[in-house]
Coordinates of C-alpha atoms in Angstrom, one line a residue:
Chain A
M25 CA 0.0 0.0 0.0
G26 CA 2.8 2.4 0.8
M27 CA 2.2 4.3 3.9
D28 CA 1.5 8.0 3.9
K29 CA 4.4 10.0 5.2
A30 CA 2.2 12.0 7.6
F31 CA 0.7 8.8 9.0
E32 CA 4.2 7.4 9.6
E33 CA 5.2 10.6 11.4
Y34 CA 2.1 10.5 13.5
V35 CA 2.7 6.9 14.5
V36 CA 6.4 7.4 15.3
A37 CA 5.5 10.5 17.4
R38 CA 2.5 9.2 19.3
S39 CA 2.8 5.4 19.4
A40 CA 4.6 5.3 22.8
A41 CA 1.9 7.4 24.5
L42 CA -0.9 5.4 22.8
L43 CA 0.7 2.2 23.8
R44 CA 0.5 3.3 27.4
T45 CA -3.2 3.9 27.0
A46 CA -3.7 0.6 25.3
Y47 CA -1.9 -1.1 28.1
L48 CA -4.2 0.4 30.7
L49 CA -7.2 -0.6 28.6
T50 CA -6.0 -4.2 28.2
G51 CA -3.9 -4.8 31.3
N52 CA -1.1 -6.5 29.5
R53 CA 1.6 -5.7 27.1
A54 CA 0.9 -8.3 24.4
D55 CA -2.7 -7.4 24.0
A56 CA -1.9 -3.7 24.2
E57 CA 0.4 -4.0 21.3
D58 CA -2.1 -6.0 19.4
L59 CA -4.9 -3.5 20.2
L60 CA -2.8 -0.5 19.2
Q61 CA -1.7 -2.1 16.0
T62 CA -5.3 -2.8 15.1
A63 CA -6.4 0.7 16.0
L64 CA -3.6 2.3 14.0
A65 CA -4.5 0.1 11.0
K66 CA -8.1 1.2 11.2
T67 CA -6.8 4.8 11.5
Y68 CA -4.7 4.3 8.5
L69 CA -7.6 3.0 6.4
A70 CA -9.6 6.1 7.4
W71 CA -6.6 8.4 7.0
D72 CA -7.9 10.2 3.9
R73 CA -11.2 10.8 5.6
I74 CA -9.8 12.3 8.7
R75 CA -9.8 16.0 8.0
D76 CA -9.0 17.3 11.4
R77 CA -5.5 16.0 12.0
D78 CA -5.3 17.8 15.3
A79 CA -8.0 15.5 16.6
L80 CA -6.1 12.4 15.7
D81 CA -5.4 11.4 19.2
G82 CA -9.1 11.5 20.0
Y83 CA -9.9 9.4 17.0
V84 CA -7.3 6.8 17.8
R85 CA -8.3 6.7 21.5
R86 CA -11.9 6.1 20.4
T87 CA -10.8 3.4 18.1
L88 CA -8.8 1.8 20.8
V89 CA -11.7 1.7 23.2
N90 CA -14.1 0.4 20.5
T91 CA -11.7 -2.2 19.3
Q92 CA -10.8 -3.3 22.8
T93 CA -14.3 -4.6 23.4
S94 CA -13.6 -7.6 21.2
F95 CA -10.5 -8.5 23.3
W96 CA -12.6 -8.9 26.3
R97 CA -14.9 -11.3 24.6
R98 CA -12.1 -13.8 24.0
K99 CA -10.6 -14.1 27.5
R100 CA -11.7 -13.6 31.0
P101 CA -10.7 -10.2 32.2
E102 CA -9.0 -11.7 35.2
S103 CA -6.6 -13.5 32.9
L104 CA -5.7 -10.5 31.0
Y105 CA -4.0 -8.4 33.6
D106 CA -0.3 -8.7 34.0
A107 CA 0.7 -10.0 37.4
P108 CA 1.7 -7.3 39.7
P109 CA 5.5 -6.8 39.6
E110 CA 7.7 -8.1 42.3
R111 CA 8.7 -5.6 44.9
P112 CA 12.1 -5.2 46.4
S113 CA 11.3 -4.9 50.1
R114 CA 8.3 -5.0 52.3
D115 CA 8.5 -1.6 53.8
A116 CA 7.9 0.3 50.7
H117 CA 4.8 -1.6 50.2
A118 CA 1.8 0.0 51.7
D119 CA 1.2 1.9 48.6
A120 CA 2.3 -0.9 46.4
D121 CA 0.0 -3.3 48.1
L122 CA -2.9 -0.9 47.5
H123 CA -1.9 -0.4 43.9
D124 CA -1.6 -4.1 43.3
A125 CA -5.1 -4.6 44.7
L126 CA -6.5 -1.7 42.8
W127 CA -4.9 -2.9 39.6
T128 CA -6.4 -6.4 40.0
A129 CA -9.7 -4.8 40.8
L130 CA -9.5 -2.7 37.7
G131 CA -9.2 -6.0 35.7
R132 CA -12.6 -7.0 37.0
L133 CA -14.4 -3.9 35.8
G134 CA -16.6 -4.0 32.7
R135 CA -14.9 -2.8 29.5
R136 CA -16.8 0.4 29.3
Q137 CA -16.2 1.1 33.0
R138 CA -12.5 0.5 32.7
A139 CA -12.3 2.6 29.5
I140 CA -14.0 5.5 31.2
V141 CA -11.7 5.2 34.3
V142 CA -8.7 5.2 32.0
L143 CA -9.9 8.2 30.1
R144 CA -10.9 10.2 33.2
Y145 CA -8.0 9.3 35.5
Y146 CA -5.2 8.7 33.2
E147 CA -5.9 10.7 30.1
D148 CA -7.3 13.3 32.4
L149 CA -10.3 14.0 30.1
S150 CA -13.2 15.9 31.5
E151 CA -16.6 14.2 31.7
A152 CA -17.7 16.2 28.7
E153 CA -14.6 15.3 26.7
T154 CA -15.0 11.6 27.7
A155 CA -18.6 11.7 26.6
S156 CA -17.8 13.3 23.3
L157 CA -15.0 10.8 22.6
L158 CA -17.1 7.8 23.4
G159 CA -20.2 9.1 21.8
I160 CA -22.2 8.8 25.0
S161 CA -23.9 11.3 27.3
V162 CA -22.2 13.2 30.1
G163 CA -24.7 11.6 32.4
T164 CA -23.6 8.1 31.3
V165 CA -20.0 9.0 31.9
K166 CA -20.9 10.2 35.4
S167 CA -23.0 7.2 36.3
T168 CA -20.5 4.8 34.8
T169 CA -17.7 6.4 36.7
S170 CA -19.6 6.3 39.9
R171 CA -20.5 2.6 39.5
A172 CA -16.9 1.8 38.6
L173 CA -15.6 3.4 41.7
V174 CA -18.2 1.6 43.8
V175 CA -17.1 -1.7 42.2
L176 CA -13.5 -1.0 42.9
R177 CA -14.2 0.0 46.5
Q178 CA -16.2 -3.1 47.0
D179 CA -13.3 -5.3 46.1
T180 CA -12.4 -7.3 49.2
S181 CA -8.9 -6.0 49.5
L182 CA -9.9 -2.4 49.1
R183 CA -13.1 -2.2 51.1
D184 CA -11.7 -1.1 54.4
D185 CA -8.8 0.9 53.1
P186 CA -9.2 4.6 54.0
R187 CA -7.3 5.5 50.9
T188 CA -10.1 4.2 48.8
T189 CA -12.8 6.4 50.3
L190 CA -15.4 7.2 47.6
P191 CA -15.9 10.8 46.4
T192 CA -18.6 12.8 47.9
G193 CA -22.0 11.9 46.4
V194 CA -20.9 8.4 45.4
T195 CA -22.4 5.7 47.6
A196 CA -22.0 2.0 47.5
Chain B
M18 CA -10.9 15.0 44.8
S19 CA -11.1 12.0 47.0
P20 CA -8.6 9.4 48.2
I21 CA -9.7 6.8 45.6
D22 CA -9.4 9.4 42.8
D23 CA -5.8 10.2 43.9
E24 CA -4.9 6.5 44.1
L25 CA -6.3 5.7 40.7
R26 CA -4.4 8.5 39.1
A27 CA -1.2 7.5 40.8
L28 CA -1.8 3.8 39.9
L29 CA -2.6 4.4 36.3
S30 CA 0.3 6.8 35.8
S31 CA 2.7 4.5 37.5
R32 CA 1.7 1.4 35.5
A33 CA 1.6 3.3 32.2
G34 CA 5.1 4.7 33.0
R35 CA 6.5 1.2 33.0
V36 CA 5.5 0.5 29.4
D37 CA 8.5 0.7 27.1
P38 CA 7.8 2.0 23.6
A39 CA 7.5 -0.6 20.9
P40 CA 10.8 -1.0 19.1
D41 CA 9.1 -0.8 15.7
P42 CA 5.9 1.1 16.0
L43 CA 5.2 1.0 12.3
G44 CA 5.8 -2.7 11.9
G45 CA 2.7 -4.7 11.1
I46 CA 0.3 -1.9 10.6
E47 CA 0.3 -2.1 6.9
N48 CA -0.3 -5.8 6.8
R49 CA -3.1 -5.5 9.4
A50 CA -4.7 -2.6 7.4
R51 CA -4.6 -4.8 4.4
G52 CA -6.3 -7.6 6.3
L53 CA -8.9 -5.3 7.7
R54 CA -9.7 -3.9 4.3
R55 CA -10.3 -7.3 2.9
R56 CA -12.9 -8.2 5.5
R57 CA -16.4 -7.8 4.4
I58 CA -19.4 -6.5 6.0
V59 CA -21.9 -9.2 6.6
S60 CA -25.5 -8.5 6.2
S61 CA -27.6 -11.4 7.3
V62 CA -31.1 -11.4 6.2
S63 CA -33.5 -14.0 7.5
G64 CA -36.8 -15.2 6.2
A65 CA -38.4 -18.5 5.6
A66 CA -40.3 -17.6 2.5
A67 CA -39.1 -14.1 2.0
V68 CA -37.1 -13.3 -1.1
V69 CA -33.6 -13.0 0.0
V70 CA -31.6 -10.4 -1.7
A71 CA -27.9 -11.2 -1.8
V72 CA -25.8 -8.4 -0.5
A73 CA -22.1 -8.3 -0.9
V74 CA -19.5 -5.6 -0.5
A75 CA -17.1 -5.0 -3.2
V76 CA -13.5 -5.3 -2.1
P77 CA -11.1 -3.7 -4.5
L78 CA -7.9 -5.4 -5.2
L79 CA -5.1 -3.9 -3.2
V80 CA -2.8 -2.6 -5.8
S81 CA 0.6 -1.2 -5.4
G82 CA 3.5 -0.7 -7.6
S83 CA 5.2 -3.7 -6.3
G84 CA 2.2 -6.0 -6.1
S85 CA 1.3 -5.9 -9.7
T86 CA 3.3 -6.8 -12.7
A87 CA 2.4 -6.1 -16.3
V88 CA 4.5 -8.3 -18.6
R89 CA 4.5 -7.8 -22.3
Q90 CA 4.8 -10.9 -24.3
P91 CA 7.9 -11.2 -26.5
G92 CA 7.3 -10.1 -30.0
D93 CA 4.4 -8.0 -29.2
P94 CA 4.8 -5.3 -31.8
S95 CA 3.0 -2.5 -30.1
P96 CA 2.7 -3.2 -26.4
T97 CA 0.2 -0.8 -24.7
P98 CA -0.3 -2.1 -21.2
D99 CA -3.1 0.4 -20.4
S100 CA -4.9 0.0 -23.7
V101 CA -7.6 -2.3 -22.2
A102 CA -7.9 -0.7 -18.9
L103 CA -11.4 0.2 -17.9
D104 CA -12.5 3.7 -18.8
P105 CA -15.2 4.5 -16.3
Q106 CA -16.7 6.9 -18.8
A107 CA -16.9 4.2 -21.4
P108 CA -16.9 0.9 -19.6
W109 CA -16.6 -2.5 -20.9
A110 CA -19.6 -4.4 -22.3
V111 CA -22.0 -6.1 -19.8
R112 CA -21.5 -9.8 -19.4
G113 CA -23.4 -12.5 -17.7
E114 CA -27.2 -12.7 -17.2
Q115 CA -29.5 -10.4 -19.0
I116 CA -31.8 -8.4 -16.8
E117 CA -34.6 -6.0 -17.4
P118 CA -33.0 -2.6 -17.8
H119 CA -35.6 -1.0 -15.6
L120 CA -34.2 -2.9 -12.6
L121 CA -31.2 -0.5 -12.7
D122 CA -33.2 2.6 -13.5
D123 CA -32.5 4.1 -10.1
C124 CA -28.9 3.1 -10.0
E125 CA -26.2 5.5 -10.9
C126 CA -24.0 2.8 -12.2
S127 CA -22.6 1.0 -15.2
P128 CA -23.0 -2.7 -14.9
L129 CA -20.1 -4.9 -16.0
Y130 CA -21.2 -8.4 -15.0
V131 CA -24.6 -9.7 -13.8
R132 CA -24.8 -13.0 -11.9
K133 CA -28.0 -14.8 -10.9
T134 CA -27.9 -15.4 -7.2
S135 CA -30.8 -17.8 -6.8
P136 CA -31.9 -20.4 -9.3
D137 CA -35.6 -20.2 -8.5
L138 CA -36.0 -16.6 -7.7
A139 CA -35.1 -13.8 -10.0
D140 CA -32.5 -12.3 -7.8
Y141 CA -29.3 -10.9 -9.3
Q142 CA -26.1 -9.4 -8.2
V143 CA -24.7 -6.7 -10.4
Y144 CA -21.1 -5.9 -10.4
G145 CA -20.1 -2.6 -12.0
I146 CA -18.9 0.9 -11.6
S147 CA -20.7 3.5 -9.6
T148 CA -21.1 6.7 -11.8
S149 CA -22.4 8.7 -8.9
S150 CA -20.4 11.9 -8.5
T151 CA -20.7 11.6 -4.8
R152 CA -20.0 7.9 -4.5
P153 CA -17.8 6.8 -7.4
G154 CA -16.1 3.5 -7.3
L155 CA -16.6 -0.2 -7.7
A156 CA -20.2 -1.1 -7.1
T157 CA -22.2 -4.1 -6.1
I158 CA -25.9 -3.9 -6.6
P159 CA -28.3 -6.5 -5.5
T160 CA -31.5 -6.5 -7.5
S161 CA -34.5 -8.6 -7.8
V162 CA -37.3 -8.9 -10.4
G163 CA -40.7 -8.1 -8.8
N164 CA -39.1 -6.0 -6.1
L165 CA -39.0 -2.6 -7.6
V166 CA -36.9 -1.1 -5.0
K167 CA -34.1 1.3 -5.4
H168 CA -31.0 -0.5 -4.3
T169 CA -28.2 1.6 -3.1
P170 CA -25.0 0.1 -4.3
A171 CA -22.3 -0.9 -2.0
V172 CA -19.4 1.1 -3.2
T173 CA -15.7 1.0 -2.6
P174 CA -13.0 3.1 -4.3
L175 CA -11.8 2.2 -7.7
P176 CA -8.4 0.5 -7.6
D177 CA -5.5 2.2 -9.2
D178 CA -5.1 -0.4 -11.9
L179 CA -8.4 -0.6 -13.8
R180 CA -7.4 -3.7 -15.8
V181 CA -8.4 -6.2 -13.1
L182 CA -11.4 -5.6 -10.9
T183 CA -12.1 -7.9 -8.1
W184 CA -15.0 -8.6 -5.7
V185 CA -14.7 -10.9 -2.7
E186 CA -17.8 -12.6 -1.4
P187 CA -18.1 -15.4 1.1
Q188 CA -16.1 -18.2 -0.3
R189 CA -16.1 -16.7 -3.8
L190 CA -13.8 -14.4 -5.7
I191 CA -15.1 -12.6 -8.8
V192 CA -12.7 -11.1 -11.2
V193 CA -13.8 -8.8 -14.0
A194 CA -11.4 -7.9 -16.8
A195 CA -11.6 -6.7 -20.3
P196 CA -14.1 -8.7 -22.4
D197 CA -11.6 -10.7 -24.3
A198 CA -9.2 -11.3 -21.5
L199 CA -8.2 -14.7 -20.2
V200 CA -8.5 -14.9 -16.4
E201 CA -6.5 -17.5 -14.5
Y202 CA -6.1 -18.2 -10.8
S203 CA -3.4 -19.9 -8.8
S204 CA -4.0 -21.2 -5.4
E205 CA -1.3 -21.8 -2.8
G206 CA 1.4 -21.0 -5.3
N207 CA 0.3 -23.8 -7.6
G208 CA 0.0 -23.5 -11.3
F209 CA -2.6 -21.1 -12.9
Q210 CA -5.9 -22.5 -14.0
Q211 CA -8.3 -20.8 -16.3
I212 CA -11.4 -19.5 -14.6
S213 CA -12.9 -17.3 -17.3
D214 CA -15.0 -18.6 -20.2
V215 CA -15.7 -21.8 -18.3
G216 CA -18.8 -22.9 -16.5
Q217 CA -21.0 -19.9 -15.7
A218 CA -18.1 -17.5 -16.1
P219 CA -18.2 -15.6 -19.4
K220 CA -15.2 -14.3 -21.2
G221 CA -13.2 -11.9 -19.3
V222 CA -14.9 -12.8 -16.0
G223 CA -13.4 -15.3 -13.6
I224 CA -15.3 -16.9 -10.7
V225 CA -13.4 -19.1 -8.3
P226 CA -14.2 -20.5 -4.9
I227 CA -11.9 -19.4 -2.1
A228 CA -12.0 -20.9 1.3
A229 CA -9.9 -18.7 3.5
E230 CA -6.9 -16.6 3.5
D231 CA -4.4 -17.8 1.1
P232 CA -1.4 -15.5 1.1
N233 CA 0.0 -17.2 -2.0
D234 CA -2.9 -17.2 -4.3
S235 CA -2.9 -14.9 -7.3
I236 CA -4.7 -13.8 -10.4
R237 CA -3.3 -13.7 -13.9
V238 CA -5.1 -11.8 -16.6
T239 CA -3.9 -12.1 -20.2
E240 CA -5.3 -9.4 -22.3
A241 CA -6.1 -9.5 -26.0
D242 CA -3.0 -7.6 -26.8
G243 CA -0.8 -10.1 -25.0
T244 CA -0.3 -8.0 -21.9
V245 CA -0.1 -10.2 -18.8
V246 CA -1.1 -8.8 -15.5
T247 CA -0.4 -10.8 -12.4
E248 CA -1.9 -9.7 -9.1
P249 CA -2.0 -11.1 -5.6
A250 CA -5.6 -12.3 -5.1
P251 CA -7.6 -10.6 -2.3
D252 CA -8.6 -12.9 0.5
W253 CA -11.9 -13.6 2.1
T254 CA -11.9 -13.5 5.8
P255 CA -14.7 -15.6 7.4
P256 CA -17.1 -13.3 9.1
F257 CA -17.2 -13.0 12.8
T258 CA -19.4 -15.8 14.1
G259 CA -19.8 -14.8 17.7
T260 CA -23.3 -13.7 17.3
P261 CA -24.5 -11.8 20.4
V262 CA -26.7 -13.8 22.7
N263 CA -29.6 -11.4 22.3
V264 CA -29.9 -11.9 18.6
L265 CA -33.5 -13.1 18.0
D266 CA -32.6 -15.9 15.8
T267 CA -35.8 -17.7 16.7
W268 CA -37.9 -14.9 15.2
V269 CA -38.7 -15.5 11.6
H270 CA -38.5 -12.7 9.2
R271 CA -41.8 -11.1 8.5
G272 CA -43.1 -8.7 5.8
D273 CA -41.6 -8.1 2.4
A274 CA -38.2 -8.9 1.0
Q275 CA -35.6 -6.6 2.5
T276 CA -36.4 -3.2 1.1
V277 CA -33.4 -1.1 2.0
S278 CA -29.7 -1.6 1.7
G279 CA -28.1 -3.7 4.3
P280 CA -24.7 -2.2 3.8
D281 CA -26.1 1.3 4.1
L282 CA -27.8 0.4 7.3
I283 CA -24.6 -1.1 8.7
Q284 CA -22.7 2.0 7.8
A285 CA -25.4 4.1 9.5
Y286 CA -25.1 1.9 12.6
E287 CA -21.4 2.3 12.7
R288 CA -21.7 6.0 12.3
A289 CA -24.3 6.2 15.1
T290 CA -22.4 4.0 17.5
G291 CA -18.9 5.1 16.6
K292 CA -17.9 1.6 15.8
T293 CA -15.1 1.1 13.4
G294 CA -15.2 -2.6 13.0
H295 CA -17.5 -4.8 10.9
G296 CA -21.1 -4.8 11.4
S297 CA -23.9 -7.2 10.9
Y298 CA -27.6 -6.7 10.5
R299 CA -30.5 -9.2 10.8
S300 CA -33.8 -8.0 9.5
L301 CA -36.9 -9.0 11.4
Y302 CA -39.5 -7.1 9.4
D303 CA -39.6 -5.2 6.2
G304 CA -42.6 -3.2 5.2
T305 CA -44.1 -0.1 3.6
H306 CA -46.3 2.6 5.1
N307 CA -47.6 5.6 3.2
G308 CA -44.8 5.2 0.6
L309 CA -42.1 4.9 3.2
R310 CA -40.2 1.6 3.0
F311 CA -38.5 0.5 6.2
T312 CA -36.8 -2.4 7.9
I313 CA -36.6 -3.1 11.5
G314 CA -34.1 -5.6 13.0
Q315 CA -31.0 -5.9 15.0
A316 CA -27.4 -4.7 14.3
W317 CA -24.2 -5.4 16.0
D318 CA -20.5 -5.0 15.5
D319 CA -17.7 -7.5 15.8
G320 CA -17.1 -8.2 19.4
E321 CA -20.2 -6.6 20.7
A322 CA -21.8 -8.6 23.4
A323 CA -25.3 -7.4 22.6
A324 CA -27.2 -6.4 19.4
H325 CA -29.2 -3.2 19.2
T326 CA -32.7 -2.8 17.9
V327 CA -32.3 -0.7 14.8
A328 CA -34.4 0.4 11.9
F329 CA -33.8 2.2 8.6
D330 CA -36.0 3.6 6.0
S331 CA -35.8 4.3 2.3
S332 CA -35.2 8.0 2.9
G333 CA -32.0 7.0 4.7
T334 CA -33.2 7.8 8.2
F335 CA -31.6 5.5 10.7
F336 CA -33.1 4.6 14.1
L337 CA -30.8 3.4 16.8
G338 CA -32.7 1.8 19.6
P339 CA -31.5 0.2 22.9
E340 CA -29.8 -3.1 23.3
T341 CA -32.4 -5.6 22.5
P342 CA -33.6 -7.4 25.6
R343 CA -33.3 -11.1 25.8
D344 CA -36.4 -12.8 24.4
P345 CA -38.6 -9.6 24.4
W346 CA -42.3 -9.6 23.8
V347 CA -42.2 -6.5 21.5
L348 CA -39.6 -4.3 19.7
G349 CA -40.3 -0.7 18.7
A350 CA -38.9 1.8 16.4
V351 CA -39.8 5.4 15.5
F352 CA -39.5 7.0 12.1
A353 CA -39.8 10.8 11.7
T354 CA -41.9 11.1 8.6
G355 CA -41.5 14.8 8.2
G356 CA -45.2 15.3 8.8
A357 CA -47.1 16.1 12.0
R358 CA -46.9 12.5 13.2
D359 CA -44.1 10.0 13.5
L360 CA -44.4 6.4 12.5
L361 CA -44.1 4.0 15.4
V362 CA -43.5 0.4 14.4
L363 CA -44.3 -2.2 17.0
L364 CA -43.0 -5.6 16.3
P365 CA -44.4 -8.3 18.6
R366 CA -42.8 -11.6 19.3
P367 CA -44.0 -14.1 16.6
G368 CA -47.0 -15.9 18.0
A369 CA -48.1 -13.1 20.3
G370 CA -51.7 -11.9 20.2
R371 CA -53.0 -8.5 19.5
I372 CA -51.2 -5.4 20.6
G373 CA -52.6 -2.2 22.0
Y374 CA -51.4 1.4 22.2
S375 CA -52.1 4.2 24.6
P376 CA -50.9 7.7 23.7
D377 CA -50.2 8.6 27.3
A378 CA -49.9 7.2 30.8
A379 CA -53.7 7.4 31.5
S380 CA -55.6 6.7 28.3
A381 CA -57.1 3.3 27.6
F382 CA -55.4 1.0 25.2
G383 CA -56.7 0.9 21.7
D384 CA -56.0 -2.0 19.4
V385 CA -53.3 -1.5 16.8
A386 CA -54.7 -3.2 13.8
S387 CA -54.8 -2.1 10.2
G388 CA -56.4 -5.1 8.7
R389 CA -53.5 -5.3 6.3
S390 CA -52.5 -8.9 5.8
D391 CA -49.0 -7.9 4.9
L392 CA -48.3 -6.6 8.3
D393 CA -48.0 -10.0 9.9
A394 CA -49.3 -8.7 13.2
V395 CA -46.9 -5.8 13.2
G396 CA -48.4 -2.6 14.6
L397 CA -48.0 0.7 12.9
V398 CA -49.0 3.8 14.9
D399 CA -49.1 7.4 13.8
R400 CA -47.5 8.8 16.9
D401 CA -47.4 12.3 18.3
P402 CA -43.7 13.2 18.2
R403 CA -44.1 14.9 21.6
A404 CA -45.4 11.7 23.2
Q405 CA -43.3 10.7 26.2
Q406 CA -45.5 8.4 28.3
D407 CA -47.2 6.4 25.6
R408 CA -47.4 2.7 26.1
V409 CA -47.8 -0.6 24.4
Q410 CA -49.7 -3.6 25.6
V411 CA -49.0 -7.1 24.3
H412 CA -51.5 -9.9 24.6
R413 CA -51.1 -13.6 24.5
G414 CA -52.9 -15.7 21.9
D415 CA -55.6 -16.3 24.5
D416 CA -56.0 -12.5 24.8
S417 CA -54.6 -12.2 28.3
I418 CA -52.2 -9.4 28.8
I419 CA -48.5 -10.4 28.9
L420 CA -46.8 -7.0 28.9
T421 CA -47.5 -3.4 29.4
E422 CA -44.5 -1.2 28.6
G423 CA -43.6 2.4 28.0
I424 CA -42.7 3.1 24.4
A425 CA -39.6 5.0 25.6
K426 CA -38.2 1.8 27.0
L427 CA -38.5 0.2 23.6
T428 CA -37.0 3.1 21.7
C429 CA -34.5 4.9 23.8
G430 CA -30.9 3.9 23.2
D431 CA -27.7 4.9 24.9
K432 CA -27.7 8.4 23.4
E433 CA -31.2 9.4 22.8
C434 CA -34.6 8.1 21.9
G435 CA -34.4 6.9 18.4

């Protein structure tokens, strides 16, 4: 096919950041690479139709999220997440323990819940931006986020941890 | 900000920060794009006795400078490799079946090859060039005698090389070349075998069964002037078979033959849902009301766990409903007619009894019945567009009430109502 130069430049410039997002969506490196490659291939096929090149990241993020749904159909979410990394010493681990538990709990969220958590808390998108990117209402973003936080909080290992107190207005 | 907000941000940032960049970010994208492009949209249309209109999506041959070779035969006195390339303004002669010209009256297209798709019913698939200024390209047009419906062609861009045009269908590759060309096919790197001017394939048209991806198969076209064009053959990827569990495959298709374009509906579905994969549509009812032809059914995209209730009409209006409930008693769709009333279509479960409609939360239910035998118990309601609390009531065959439901619940999707 012969790739468009601008597309190549975009991929080279942005693939590292997009791979990080894909990793958070999938929970493991192999699926993240697969997901990103598929999303970029779809972007490439649509390249001539994408007029607003400044909005490319949003397009690819949306494609990542939409494409990712099929990944979850093939495997149990629990099996997707990379095992928590080994830690050097026990003292440094209060936060690490919490993060490991939170990471595992994230793997149990529904795919849309997880995507919205990633977009809101990693990509730092506003509720309106997340809604626009996913093509859903702001209300759906709010309610999905709330439900996701409740689910995370209800995870056995996180339930009693004061560091996982829910935001005001969100009740289990 | 709350503790869990902070922890989530810290966790996600930390985990993402451990991800090393891919060593070759461009690697594999091109191949994957090629594979994606070759996949076809599947439009599944059900129906026991209904006329089934075959729908296929044209997939242009992926042509690049390196993938195609034009070889002049030794001794050719005046080799002109492009001399038999298709001119969209003056296309090749039509080959294959003869059909009534009026069947393509509404089509902005130049047919090149016509294939009969059912031996008993007069259904045809037309392969040609779309001459529409807004949608030029390779076109596939399903058409059917006795079904005077405007079929919107499925169109894909013209390939760069207009000497070999290819369409991929489930388990079938169709090659259209110049009328006097010899078309051959090689599978798995084996020798070439003639596929044009044999069996049902006329001169210059090759039809060959293909089972699955074969990275080594190729097409060879020898044109009348001796030019030999060799191309890698496009592959057919089997469609996604993981049908969502809520697809109502026990519901028979009712109404007329499918009246609107499946591919157009799928495109509308993907636009509405932001999907970028490959969609499927299963029609449950096709009908006409006051000149408006419409279809109601279910659409889903690869990997989706649930199908949505959708509808589409001949004016191109698309209705996106909610995820279809499992084993529902009734489905609903609303069409804006442009007049003072919307058209509400109520599709009860096959075998259900009469259905009633109430325009608000308090009024009594009136029977929805038009006496039209073609409706197959489907209810059509001229609905006030401002209605918000209107309801439907579904009865069993013994006339007992099985369901009373707000219309909004049937018609409101993720984003909006209809």
